[in-house]
CSV table of C-alpha atoms and ligand atoms in Angstrom, one decimal:
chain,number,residue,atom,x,y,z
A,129,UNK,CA,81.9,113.3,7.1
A,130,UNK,CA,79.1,111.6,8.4
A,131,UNK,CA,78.1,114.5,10.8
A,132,UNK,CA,77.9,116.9,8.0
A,133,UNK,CA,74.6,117.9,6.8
A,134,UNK,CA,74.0,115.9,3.2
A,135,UNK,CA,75.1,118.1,0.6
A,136,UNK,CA,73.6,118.7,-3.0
A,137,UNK,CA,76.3,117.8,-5.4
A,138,UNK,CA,76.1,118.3,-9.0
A,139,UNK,CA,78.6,116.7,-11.6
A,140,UNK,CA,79.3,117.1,-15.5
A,141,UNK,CA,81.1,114.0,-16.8
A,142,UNK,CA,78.9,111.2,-14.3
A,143,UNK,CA,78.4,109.0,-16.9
A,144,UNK,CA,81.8,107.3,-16.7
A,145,UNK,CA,85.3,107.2,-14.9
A,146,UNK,CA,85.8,109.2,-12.4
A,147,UNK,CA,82.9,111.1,-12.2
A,148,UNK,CA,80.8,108.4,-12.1
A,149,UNK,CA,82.4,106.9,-9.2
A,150,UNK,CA,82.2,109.9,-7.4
A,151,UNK,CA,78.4,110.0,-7.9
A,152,UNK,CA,78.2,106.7,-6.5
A,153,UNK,CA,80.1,107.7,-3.2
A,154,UNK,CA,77.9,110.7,-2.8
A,155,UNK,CA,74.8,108.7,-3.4
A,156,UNK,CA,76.1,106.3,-0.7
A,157,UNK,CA,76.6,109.3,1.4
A,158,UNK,CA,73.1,110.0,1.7
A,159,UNK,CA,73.4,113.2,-0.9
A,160,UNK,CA,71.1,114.9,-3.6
A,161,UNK,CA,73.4,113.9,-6.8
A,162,UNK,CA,72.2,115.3,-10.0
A,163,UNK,CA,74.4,114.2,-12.7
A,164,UNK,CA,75.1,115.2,-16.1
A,165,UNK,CA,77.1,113.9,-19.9
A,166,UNK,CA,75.5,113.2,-23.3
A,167,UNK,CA,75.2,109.3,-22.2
A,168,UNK,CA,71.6,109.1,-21.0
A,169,UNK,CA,72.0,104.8,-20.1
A,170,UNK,CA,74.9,105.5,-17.5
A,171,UNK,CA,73.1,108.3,-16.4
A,172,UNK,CA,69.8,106.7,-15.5
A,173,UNK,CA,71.6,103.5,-14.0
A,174,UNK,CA,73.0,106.2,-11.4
A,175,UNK,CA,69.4,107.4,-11.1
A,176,UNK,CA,67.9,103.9,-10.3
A,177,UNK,CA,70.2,103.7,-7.3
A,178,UNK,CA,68.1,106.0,-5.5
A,179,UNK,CA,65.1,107.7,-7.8
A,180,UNK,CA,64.3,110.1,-5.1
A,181,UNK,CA,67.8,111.8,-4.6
A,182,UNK,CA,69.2,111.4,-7.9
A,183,UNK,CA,68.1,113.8,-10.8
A,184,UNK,CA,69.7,113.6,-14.2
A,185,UNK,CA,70.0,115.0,-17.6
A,186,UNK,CA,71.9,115.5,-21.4
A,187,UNK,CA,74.6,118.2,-21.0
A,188,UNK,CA,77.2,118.9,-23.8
A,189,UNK,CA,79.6,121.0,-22.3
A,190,UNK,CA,80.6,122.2,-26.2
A,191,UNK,CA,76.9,123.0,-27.0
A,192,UNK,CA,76.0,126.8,-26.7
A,193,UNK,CA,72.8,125.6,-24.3
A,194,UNK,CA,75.2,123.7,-21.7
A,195,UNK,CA,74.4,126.1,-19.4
A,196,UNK,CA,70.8,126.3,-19.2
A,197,UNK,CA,71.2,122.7,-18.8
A,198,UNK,CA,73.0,122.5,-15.8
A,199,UNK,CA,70.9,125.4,-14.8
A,200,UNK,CA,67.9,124.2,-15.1
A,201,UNK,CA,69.2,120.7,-13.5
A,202,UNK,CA,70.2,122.3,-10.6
A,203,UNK,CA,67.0,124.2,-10.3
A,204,UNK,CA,65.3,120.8,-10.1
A,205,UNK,CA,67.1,120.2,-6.8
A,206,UNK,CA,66.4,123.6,-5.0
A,207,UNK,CA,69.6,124.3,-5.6
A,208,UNK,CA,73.3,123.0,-5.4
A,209,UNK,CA,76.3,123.1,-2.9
A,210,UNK,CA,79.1,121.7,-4.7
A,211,UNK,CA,79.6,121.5,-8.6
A,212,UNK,CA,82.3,119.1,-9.6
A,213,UNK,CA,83.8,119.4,-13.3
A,214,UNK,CA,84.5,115.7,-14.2
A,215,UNK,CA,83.8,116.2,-18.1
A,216,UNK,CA,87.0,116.2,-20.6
A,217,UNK,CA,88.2,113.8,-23.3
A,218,UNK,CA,92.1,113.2,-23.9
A,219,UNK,CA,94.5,111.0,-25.9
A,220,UNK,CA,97.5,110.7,-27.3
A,221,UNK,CA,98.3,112.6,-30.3
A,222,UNK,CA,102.2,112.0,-31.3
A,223,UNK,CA,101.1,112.9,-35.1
A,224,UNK,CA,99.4,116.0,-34.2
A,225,UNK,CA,96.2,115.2,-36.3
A,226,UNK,CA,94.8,118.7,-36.2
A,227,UNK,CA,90.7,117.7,-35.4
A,228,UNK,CA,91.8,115.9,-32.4
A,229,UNK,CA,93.4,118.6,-30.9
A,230,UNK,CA,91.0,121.0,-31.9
A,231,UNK,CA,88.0,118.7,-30.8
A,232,UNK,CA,90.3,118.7,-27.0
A,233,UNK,CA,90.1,122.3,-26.7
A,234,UNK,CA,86.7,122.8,-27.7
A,235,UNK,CA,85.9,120.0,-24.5
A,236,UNK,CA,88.7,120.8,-22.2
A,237,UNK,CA,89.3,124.3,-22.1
A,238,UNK,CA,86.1,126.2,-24.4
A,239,UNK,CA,83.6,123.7,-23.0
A,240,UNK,CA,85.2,123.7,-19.5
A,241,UNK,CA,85.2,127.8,-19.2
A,242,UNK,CA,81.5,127.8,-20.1
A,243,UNK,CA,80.7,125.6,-17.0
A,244,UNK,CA,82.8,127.6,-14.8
A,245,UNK,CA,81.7,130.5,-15.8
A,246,UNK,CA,78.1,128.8,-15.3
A,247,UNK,CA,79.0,127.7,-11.9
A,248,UNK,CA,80.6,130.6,-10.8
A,249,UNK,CA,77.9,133.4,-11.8
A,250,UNK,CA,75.4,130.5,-9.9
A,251,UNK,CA,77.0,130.1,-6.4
A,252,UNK,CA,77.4,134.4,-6.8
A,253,UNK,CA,73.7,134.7,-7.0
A,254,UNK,CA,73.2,132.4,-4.2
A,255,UNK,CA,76.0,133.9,-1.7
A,256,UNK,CA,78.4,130.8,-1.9
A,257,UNK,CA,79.1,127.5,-2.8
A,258,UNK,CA,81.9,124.8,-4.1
A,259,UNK,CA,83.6,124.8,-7.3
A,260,UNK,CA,85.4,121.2,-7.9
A,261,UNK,CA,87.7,120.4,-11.1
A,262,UNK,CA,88.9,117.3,-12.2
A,263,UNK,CA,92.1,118.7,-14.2
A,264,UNK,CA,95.3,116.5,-14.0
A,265,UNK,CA,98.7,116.1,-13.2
A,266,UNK,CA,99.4,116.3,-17.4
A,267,UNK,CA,98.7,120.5,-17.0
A,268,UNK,CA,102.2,120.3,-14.6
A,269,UNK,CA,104.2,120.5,-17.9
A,270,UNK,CA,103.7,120.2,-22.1
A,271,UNK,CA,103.6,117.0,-22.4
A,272,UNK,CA,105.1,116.1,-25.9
A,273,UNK,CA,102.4,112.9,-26.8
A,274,UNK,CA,99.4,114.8,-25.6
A,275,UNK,CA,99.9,118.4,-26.6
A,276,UNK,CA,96.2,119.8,-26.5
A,277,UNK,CA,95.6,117.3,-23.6
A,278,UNK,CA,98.4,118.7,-21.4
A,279,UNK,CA,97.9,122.5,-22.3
A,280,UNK,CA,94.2,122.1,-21.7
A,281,UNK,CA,94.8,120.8,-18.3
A,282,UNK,CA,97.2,124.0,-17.7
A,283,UNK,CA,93.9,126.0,-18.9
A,284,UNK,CA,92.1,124.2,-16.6
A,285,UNK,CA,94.4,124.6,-13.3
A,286,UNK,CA,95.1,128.2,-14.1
A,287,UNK,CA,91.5,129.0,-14.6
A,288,UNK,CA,90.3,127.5,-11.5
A,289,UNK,CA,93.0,129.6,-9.3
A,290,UNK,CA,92.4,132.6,-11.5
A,291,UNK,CA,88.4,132.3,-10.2
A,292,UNK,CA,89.3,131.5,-6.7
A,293,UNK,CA,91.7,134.8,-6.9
A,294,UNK,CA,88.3,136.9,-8.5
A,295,UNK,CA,86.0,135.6,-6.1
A,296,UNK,CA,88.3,136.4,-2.8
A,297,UNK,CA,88.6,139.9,-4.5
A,298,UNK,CA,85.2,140.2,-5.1
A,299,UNK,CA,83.9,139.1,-1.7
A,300,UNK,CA,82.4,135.7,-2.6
A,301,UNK,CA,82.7,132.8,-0.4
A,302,UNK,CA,83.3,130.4,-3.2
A,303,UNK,CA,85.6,127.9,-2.5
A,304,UNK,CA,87.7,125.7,-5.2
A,305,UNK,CA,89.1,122.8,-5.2
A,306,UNK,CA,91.6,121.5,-7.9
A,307,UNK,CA,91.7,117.4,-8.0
A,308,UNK,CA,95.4,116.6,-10.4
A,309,UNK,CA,95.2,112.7,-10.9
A,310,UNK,CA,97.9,110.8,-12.1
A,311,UNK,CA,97.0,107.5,-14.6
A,312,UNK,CA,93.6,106.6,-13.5
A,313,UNK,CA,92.1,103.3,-15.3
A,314,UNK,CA,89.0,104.6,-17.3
A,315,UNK,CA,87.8,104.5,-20.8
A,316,UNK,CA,89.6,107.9,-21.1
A,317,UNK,CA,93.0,106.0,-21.3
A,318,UNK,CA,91.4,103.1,-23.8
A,319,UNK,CA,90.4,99.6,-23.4
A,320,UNK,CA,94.0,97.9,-21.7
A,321,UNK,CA,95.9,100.6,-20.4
A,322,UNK,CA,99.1,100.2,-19.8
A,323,UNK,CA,100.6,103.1,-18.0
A,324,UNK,CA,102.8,103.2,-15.1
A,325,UNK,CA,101.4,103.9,-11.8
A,326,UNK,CA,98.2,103.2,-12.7
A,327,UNK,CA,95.3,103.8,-10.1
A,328,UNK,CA,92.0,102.4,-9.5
A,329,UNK,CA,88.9,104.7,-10.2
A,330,UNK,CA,87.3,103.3,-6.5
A,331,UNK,CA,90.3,104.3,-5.0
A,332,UNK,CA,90.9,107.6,-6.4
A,333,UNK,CA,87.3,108.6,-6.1
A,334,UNK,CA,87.3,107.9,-2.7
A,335,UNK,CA,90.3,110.7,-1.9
A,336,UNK,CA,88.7,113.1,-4.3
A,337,UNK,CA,85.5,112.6,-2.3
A,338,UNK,CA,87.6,113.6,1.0
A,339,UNK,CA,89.5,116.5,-0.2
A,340,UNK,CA,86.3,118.0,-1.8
A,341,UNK,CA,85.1,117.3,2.0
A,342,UNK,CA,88.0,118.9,3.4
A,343,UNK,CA,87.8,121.4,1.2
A,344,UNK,CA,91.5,121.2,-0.4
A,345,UNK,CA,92.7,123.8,-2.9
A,346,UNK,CA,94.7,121.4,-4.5
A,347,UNK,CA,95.0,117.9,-4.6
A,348,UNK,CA,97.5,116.0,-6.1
A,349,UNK,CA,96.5,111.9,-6.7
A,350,UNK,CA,98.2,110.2,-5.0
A,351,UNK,CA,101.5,110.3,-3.2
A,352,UNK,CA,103.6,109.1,-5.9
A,353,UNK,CA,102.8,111.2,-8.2
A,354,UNK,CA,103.1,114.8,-5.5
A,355,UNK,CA,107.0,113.4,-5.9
A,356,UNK,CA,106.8,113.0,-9.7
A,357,UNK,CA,105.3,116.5,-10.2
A,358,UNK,CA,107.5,117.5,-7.6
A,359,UNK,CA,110.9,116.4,-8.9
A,360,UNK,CA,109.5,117.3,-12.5
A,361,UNK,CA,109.0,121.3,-11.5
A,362,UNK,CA,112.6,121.4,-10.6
A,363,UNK,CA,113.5,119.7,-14.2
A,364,UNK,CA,115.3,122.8,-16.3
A,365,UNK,CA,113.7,123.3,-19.7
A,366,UNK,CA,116.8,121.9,-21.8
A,367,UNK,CA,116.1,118.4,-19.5
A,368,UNK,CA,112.9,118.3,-20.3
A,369,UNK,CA,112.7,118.5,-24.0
A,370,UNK,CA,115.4,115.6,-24.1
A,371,UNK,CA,112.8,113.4,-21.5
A,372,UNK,CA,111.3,110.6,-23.4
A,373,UNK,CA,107.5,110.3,-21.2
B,18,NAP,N1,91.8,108.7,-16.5
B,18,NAP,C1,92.9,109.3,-16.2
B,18,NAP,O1,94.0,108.8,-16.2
B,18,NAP,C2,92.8,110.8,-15.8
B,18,NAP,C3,93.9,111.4,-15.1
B,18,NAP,C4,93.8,112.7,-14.7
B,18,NAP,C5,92.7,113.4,-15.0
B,18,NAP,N2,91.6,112.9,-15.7
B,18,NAP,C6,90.5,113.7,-16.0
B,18,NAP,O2,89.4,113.3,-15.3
B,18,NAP,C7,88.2,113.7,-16.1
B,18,NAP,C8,87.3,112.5,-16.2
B,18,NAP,O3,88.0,111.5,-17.0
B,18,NAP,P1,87.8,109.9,-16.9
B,18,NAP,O4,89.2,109.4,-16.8
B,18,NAP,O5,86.8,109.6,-15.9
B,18,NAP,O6,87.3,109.6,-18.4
B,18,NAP,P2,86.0,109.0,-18.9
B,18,NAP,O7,85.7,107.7,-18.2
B,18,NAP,O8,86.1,109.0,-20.4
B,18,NAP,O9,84.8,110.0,-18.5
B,18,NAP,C9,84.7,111.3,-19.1
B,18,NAP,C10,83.4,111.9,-18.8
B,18,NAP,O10,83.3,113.2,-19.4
B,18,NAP,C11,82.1,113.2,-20.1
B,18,NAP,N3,82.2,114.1,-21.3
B,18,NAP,C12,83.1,114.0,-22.3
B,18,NAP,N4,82.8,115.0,-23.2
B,18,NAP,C13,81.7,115.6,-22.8
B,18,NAP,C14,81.0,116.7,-23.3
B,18,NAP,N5,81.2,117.2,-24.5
B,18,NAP,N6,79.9,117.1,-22.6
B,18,NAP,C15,79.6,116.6,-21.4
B,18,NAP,N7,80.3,115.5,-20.9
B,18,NAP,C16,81.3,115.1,-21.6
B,18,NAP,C17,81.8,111.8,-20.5
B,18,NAP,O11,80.4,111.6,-20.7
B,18,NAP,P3,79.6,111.5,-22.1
B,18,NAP,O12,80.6,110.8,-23.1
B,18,NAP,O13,78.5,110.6,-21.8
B,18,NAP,O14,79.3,112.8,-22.5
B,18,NAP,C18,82.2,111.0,-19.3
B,18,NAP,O15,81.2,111.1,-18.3
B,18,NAP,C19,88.7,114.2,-17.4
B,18,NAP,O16,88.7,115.6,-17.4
B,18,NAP,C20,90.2,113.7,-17.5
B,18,NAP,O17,91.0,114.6,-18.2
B,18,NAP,C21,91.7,111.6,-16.1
């Protein structure tokens, strides 16, 4: 990594969790990281690391101006190699409350195909770039506590390798990379979380950080869960409406 030239990153969703984390590790790299969420305090403690190679500012993803925003945030740069999506809410939702779903898809799938189609349009115009989403391992089947969560994430992974398809077809060198993390501790998954398998947000950043370096078109986090999509693929449909997840 190190005898790469530093990179400009840019990612939506740095003010916590993951994305935060992988700010940091770019910063530590020795990167231009501008970063971007409706938090400003997260988002200026990021900046104070290094004033002169971190840039900020407010970006809703479900306001209609999100992409000027990361527009004009990227202009501030000179310009971006890698844009990493790492903005998206989720919960549970076993009662199906109807605004929470709604207010999912509005972040994780209307939200989300306004920055990709951002992102996608920008590294056109300047003959190439990176596109990085954070989606999940959730979009691998409906998931029966987390519908709008888990068909969201779908959205998400079948978006991303519908764009990679387009831009192959239309000549672009835009490359993609889809990061699927299992149970990552974060805010995202409340304040004790108590899932199985859960991961650290240091450690996962770091292997998102080297498959985004590698340039990965998929990346499954981590081992134990590539076996538990795995063995859940193979899972016939009248087995998995019985599971109890
Ligand atoms: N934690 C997990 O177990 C896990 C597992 C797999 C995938 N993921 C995915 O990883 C991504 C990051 O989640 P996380 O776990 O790091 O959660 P998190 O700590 O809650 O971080 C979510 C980030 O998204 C930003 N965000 C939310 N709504 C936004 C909006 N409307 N406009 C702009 N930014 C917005 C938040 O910033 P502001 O609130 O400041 O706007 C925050 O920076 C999500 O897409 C999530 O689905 C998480």
């Amino acid at each position: 990594m190190s005898s790469q030239k530093p990179k400009k990153v840019l990612i939506l969703g740095a003010s916590s969790g993951i994305g935060r984390e992988v700010a940091r590790l770019f910063i530590d790299m020795g990167c231009t990281v501008s970063v971007a969420a409706r938090r400003e305090t997260p988002l200026q403690e990021l900046k104070a690391i290094d004033p002169s190679r971190v840039e900020y500012s407010l970006v809703d993803v479900v306001a209609e101006n999100a992409a000027a925003g990361l527009q004009e945030l990227a202009e501030r740069t000179g310009g971006i190699d890698i844009y990493i999506h790492a903005a998206g809410i989720g919960s549970q939702n076993r009662v199906l409350d109807l605004p929470i779903e709604e207010k999912t898809v509005r972040t994780n799938a209307v939200g989300f195909m306004r920055a990709m189609n951002w992102a996608y349009h920008y590294f056109v115009s300047q003959g190439g770039g990176h596109i990085v989403v954070i989606s999940s391992i959730a979009g691998t089947k409906g998931l029966g506590p987390a519908p709008a969560y888990s068909a969201t994430k779908a959205f998400q992974a079948n978006y991303v390798e519908a764009l990679e398809q387009l831009a192959r077809q239309q000549g672009h060198p835009i490359r993609f990379t889809d990061i699927r993390p299992g149970f990552v501790d974060t805010p995202l998954l409340g304040e004790k979380p108590s899932y199985p398998m859960l991961m650290r947000v240091d450690d996962v950043a770091k292997s998102i950080v080297k498959a985004v370096m590698r340039e990965d078109d998929v990346k499954v986090i981590d081992w134990r869960y590539r076996i538990m999509v795995a063995l859940w693929r193979l899972l016939p449909r009248w087995i998995w409406k019985r599971m109890r997840i």
